[in-house]
Amino acid sequence: RSIPGRGRKIVHPALQGVVGWIRRRAENVVAGLLGIMFLAFIVQIVFRYFFNFPIGWSSELTVVSWLYMTLLGAAFWLKESDEIRFDLLSGSLGPGGRRVLGIVIALAAVVLFGMALPATIKYVAFMKVESSSYLKIRLDILYSVYVVFAVAVIVKYAWRIVCLLRGEAPEETDITKASSGL
């Protein structure tokens, strides 16, 4: 089927449903992590300024929540149109040029993340010898979220290559509708 202004979308409805479900669950997780981060921040303020008893675990929990929120959100929740991009070049190209540029960029992401993945996995596995200062979480478990992120990026951009090669036109940038998201 064709969507005006976006080219042909060649995705099976069942796959669209699965991707939509994953995005909604990722949004739930991101919202939960934001709530945890906010509560830990408030607890830290209360203990530091009202009880004159600074606690470190709340700061560490805030950082861990932010890390997971950022990486899981970028991997599973953000749409391609929500990502930061420099579209000065792609905005001046026609649909064919945007398709070629999209393939080159997606291929670069797949190759670079793919090349780094074995070393990333090895390093994260090596981190089992350390644990976080206050929460005592093993760092290999803590940083395994980056491996999930890297694999998700590889799959996302590999699928993007497939879509572009099958004829899906990359979305055209409309600067009149662009916003900061606020």
Tab-separated table of C-alpha atoms in Angstrom:
chain	number	residue	atom	x	y	z
A	1	ARG	CA	0.000	0.000	0.000
A	2	SER	CA	1.098	3.550	-0.513
A	3	ILE	CA	1.231	6.305	2.059
A	4	PRO	CA	1.199	9.829	0.606
A	5	GLY	CA	4.567	11.526	0.824
A	6	ARG	CA	6.311	8.487	2.279
A	7	GLY	CA	6.672	6.080	-0.636
A	8	ARG	CA	5.689	2.450	-0.492
A	9	LYS	CA	5.615	0.697	2.847
A	10	ILE	CA	6.318	-3.000	2.432
A	11	VAL	CA	5.750	-4.421	5.897
A	12	HIS	CA	3.531	-7.326	6.863
A	13	PRO	CA	0.695	-6.230	9.223
A	14	ALA	CA	1.666	-8.880	11.803
A	15	LEU	CA	5.216	-7.511	11.884
A	16	GLN	CA	3.852	-3.978	12.286
A	17	GLY	CA	1.802	-5.237	15.249
A	18	VAL	CA	4.823	-6.847	16.908
A	19	VAL	CA	6.965	-3.749	16.401
A	20	GLY	CA	4.157	-1.559	17.751
A	21	TRP	CA	3.811	-3.781	20.826
A	22	ILE	CA	7.580	-3.654	21.465
A	23	ARG	CA	7.565	0.146	21.105
A	24	ARG	CA	4.673	0.477	23.582
A	25	ARG	CA	6.412	-1.776	26.143
A	26	ALA	CA	9.640	0.181	25.676
A	27	GLU	CA	7.694	3.375	26.291
A	28	ASN	CA	6.314	1.829	29.499
A	29	VAL	CA	9.817	0.867	30.636
A	30	VAL	CA	11.196	4.326	29.799
A	31	ALA	CA	8.361	5.982	31.735
A	32	GLY	CA	8.972	3.680	34.712
A	33	LEU	CA	12.694	4.430	34.676
A	34	LEU	CA	11.965	8.147	34.526
A	35	GLY	CA	9.735	7.738	37.588
A	36	ILE	CA	12.429	5.792	39.445
A	37	MET	CA	15.009	8.417	38.531
A	38	PHE	CA	12.745	11.217	39.773
A	39	LEU	CA	11.948	9.453	43.078
A	40	ALA	CA	15.617	8.648	43.722
A	41	PHE	CA	16.475	12.282	43.047
A	42	ILE	CA	13.813	13.489	45.509
A	43	VAL	CA	15.005	10.988	48.153
A	44	GLN	CA	18.540	12.257	47.673
A	45	ILE	CA	17.455	15.872	48.200
A	46	VAL	CA	15.415	15.028	51.291
A	47	PHE	CA	18.199	13.042	52.936
A	48	ARG	CA	20.903	15.565	52.077
A	49	TYR	CA	19.134	18.819	52.936
A	50	PHE	CA	16.524	17.858	55.520
A	51	PHE	CA	18.343	15.137	57.454
A	52	ASN	CA	21.917	16.290	56.716
A	53	PHE	CA	22.678	12.685	55.791
A	54	PRO	CA	23.920	12.365	52.195
A	55	ILE	CA	23.274	8.975	50.614
A	56	GLY	CA	25.129	7.638	47.596
A	57	TRP	CA	22.824	4.883	46.447
A	58	SER	CA	20.196	7.340	45.190
A	59	SER	CA	22.720	9.094	42.966
A	60	GLU	CA	23.899	5.763	41.591
A	61	LEU	CA	20.302	4.650	40.988
A	62	THR	CA	19.626	7.903	39.121
A	63	VAL	CA	22.635	7.362	36.846
A	64	VAL	CA	21.718	3.707	36.193
A	65	SER	CA	18.110	4.669	35.432
A	66	TRP	CA	19.269	7.375	33.041
A	67	LEU	CA	21.639	4.944	31.293
A	68	TYR	CA	18.936	2.315	30.817
A	69	MET	CA	16.317	4.901	29.869
A	70	THR	CA	18.557	6.410	27.200
A	71	LEU	CA	19.792	3.187	25.625
A	72	LEU	CA	16.527	1.223	25.753
A	73	GLY	CA	14.573	4.240	24.579
A	74	ALA	CA	16.920	4.811	21.632
A	75	ALA	CA	16.921	1.113	20.728
A	76	PHE	CA	13.213	0.310	20.958
A	77	TRP	CA	11.093	3.428	21.379
A	78	LEU	CA	12.412	6.207	19.151
A	79	LYS	CA	11.245	6.253	15.562
A	80	GLU	CA	13.717	7.161	12.862
A	81	SER	CA	11.972	10.495	12.387
A	82	ASP	CA	12.588	11.288	16.086
A	83	GLU	CA	16.332	10.811	15.847
A	84	ILE	CA	18.688	13.761	15.608
A	85	ARG	CA	20.026	14.131	12.118
A	86	PHE	CA	21.777	16.612	9.918
A	87	ASP	CA	19.497	16.754	6.918
A	88	LEU	CA	21.115	19.590	5.020
A	89	LEU	CA	22.447	17.160	2.407
A	90	SER	CA	19.498	14.764	2.292
A	91	GLY	CA	17.017	17.640	2.145
A	92	SER	CA	18.567	18.828	-1.115
A	93	LEU	CA	18.329	15.384	-2.744
A	94	GLY	CA	15.439	13.798	-4.567
A	95	PRO	CA	13.842	10.497	-3.497
A	96	GLY	CA	16.468	8.389	-5.318
A	97	GLY	CA	19.344	10.299	-3.790
A	98	ARG	CA	17.792	10.067	-0.307
A	99	ARG	CA	17.378	6.314	-0.817
A	100	VAL	CA	21.048	5.883	-1.782
A	101	LEU	CA	22.191	8.095	1.107
A	102	GLY	CA	19.919	6.164	3.479
A	103	ILE	CA	21.420	2.858	2.346
A	104	VAL	CA	24.976	4.180	2.769
A	105	ILE	CA	24.247	5.515	6.269
A	106	ALA	CA	22.389	2.365	7.355
A	107	LEU	CA	25.139	0.162	5.944
A	108	ALA	CA	27.765	2.185	7.805
A	109	ALA	CA	25.824	1.779	11.067
A	110	VAL	CA	25.441	-1.992	10.561
A	111	VAL	CA	29.113	-2.451	9.666
A	112	LEU	CA	30.509	-0.251	12.455
A	113	PHE	CA	28.260	-1.603	15.215
A	114	GLY	CA	28.796	-5.133	13.861
A	115	MET	CA	32.565	-4.746	13.909
A	116	ALA	CA	32.487	-3.383	17.459
A	117	LEU	CA	30.028	-5.975	18.795
A	118	PRO	CA	32.498	-8.832	19.554
A	119	ALA	CA	34.841	-6.507	21.470
A	120	THR	CA	31.867	-4.924	23.233
A	121	ILE	CA	30.564	-8.303	24.381
A	122	LYS	CA	34.059	-9.328	25.494
A	123	TYR	CA	34.533	-6.114	27.483
A	124	VAL	CA	31.093	-6.289	29.117
A	125	ALA	CA	31.791	-9.925	30.094
A	126	PHE	CA	35.169	-8.876	31.524
A	127	MET	CA	33.439	-6.326	33.759
A	128	LYS	CA	32.045	-9.154	35.935
A	129	VAL	CA	35.052	-8.607	38.198
A	130	GLU	CA	33.721	-5.182	39.269
A	131	SER	CA	30.522	-4.045	40.919
A	132	SER	CA	28.896	-0.677	41.435
A	133	SER	CA	29.886	1.284	44.534
A	134	TYR	CA	26.606	1.474	46.442
A	135	LEU	CA	24.102	-0.898	44.863
A	136	LYS	CA	26.704	-3.659	44.407
A	137	ILE	CA	25.397	-4.587	40.962
A	138	ARG	CA	27.953	-6.502	38.904
A	139	LEU	CA	29.071	-4.206	36.091
A	140	ASP	CA	28.679	-6.897	33.418
A	141	ILE	CA	24.989	-7.117	34.302
A	142	LEU	CA	24.688	-3.355	34.570
A	143	TYR	CA	26.347	-2.617	31.209
A	144	SER	CA	24.768	-5.522	29.326
A	145	VAL	CA	22.121	-2.999	28.274
A	146	TYR	CA	24.663	-1.595	25.823
A	147	VAL	CA	24.939	-4.982	24.101
A	148	VAL	CA	21.142	-5.044	23.783
A	149	PHE	CA	21.278	-1.508	22.365
A	150	ALA	CA	24.017	-2.394	19.854
A	151	VAL	CA	22.175	-5.496	18.609
A	152	ALA	CA	18.938	-3.511	18.306
A	153	VAL	CA	20.733	-0.827	16.260
A	154	ILE	CA	22.185	-3.484	13.949
A	155	VAL	CA	18.772	-5.096	13.426
A	156	LYS	CA	17.038	-1.732	13.004
A	157	TYR	CA	19.436	-0.499	10.342
A	158	ALA	CA	19.663	-3.880	8.598
A	159	TRP	CA	15.871	-3.774	8.287
A	160	ARG	CA	16.152	-0.196	7.033
A	161	ILE	CA	18.514	-1.380	4.275
A	162	VAL	CA	16.026	-4.081	3.278
A	163	CYS	CA	13.168	-1.570	3.147
A	164	LEU	CA	15.182	0.906	1.096
A	165	LEU	CA	16.339	-1.789	-1.339
A	166	ARG	CA	12.732	-2.972	-1.751
A	167	GLY	CA	11.656	0.485	-2.844
A	168	GLU	CA	10.540	2.352	0.258
A	169	ALA	CA	11.263	6.017	-0.202
A	170	PRO	CA	12.958	7.734	2.724
A	171	GLU	CA	10.799	10.378	4.303
A	172	GLU	CA	11.251	13.852	2.993
A	173	THR	CA	12.249	16.503	5.506
A	174	ASP	CA	9.626	19.219	5.847
A	175	ILE	CA	11.245	22.079	7.756
A	176	THR	CA	7.857	23.735	8.233
A	177	LYS	CA	6.800	20.818	10.445
A	178	ALA	CA	10.108	20.245	12.226
A	179	SER	CA	10.151	21.053	15.907
A	180	SER	CA	12.278	20.624	18.969
A	181	GLY	CA	9.802	18.094	20.348
A	182	LEU	CA	8.689	20.454	23.079
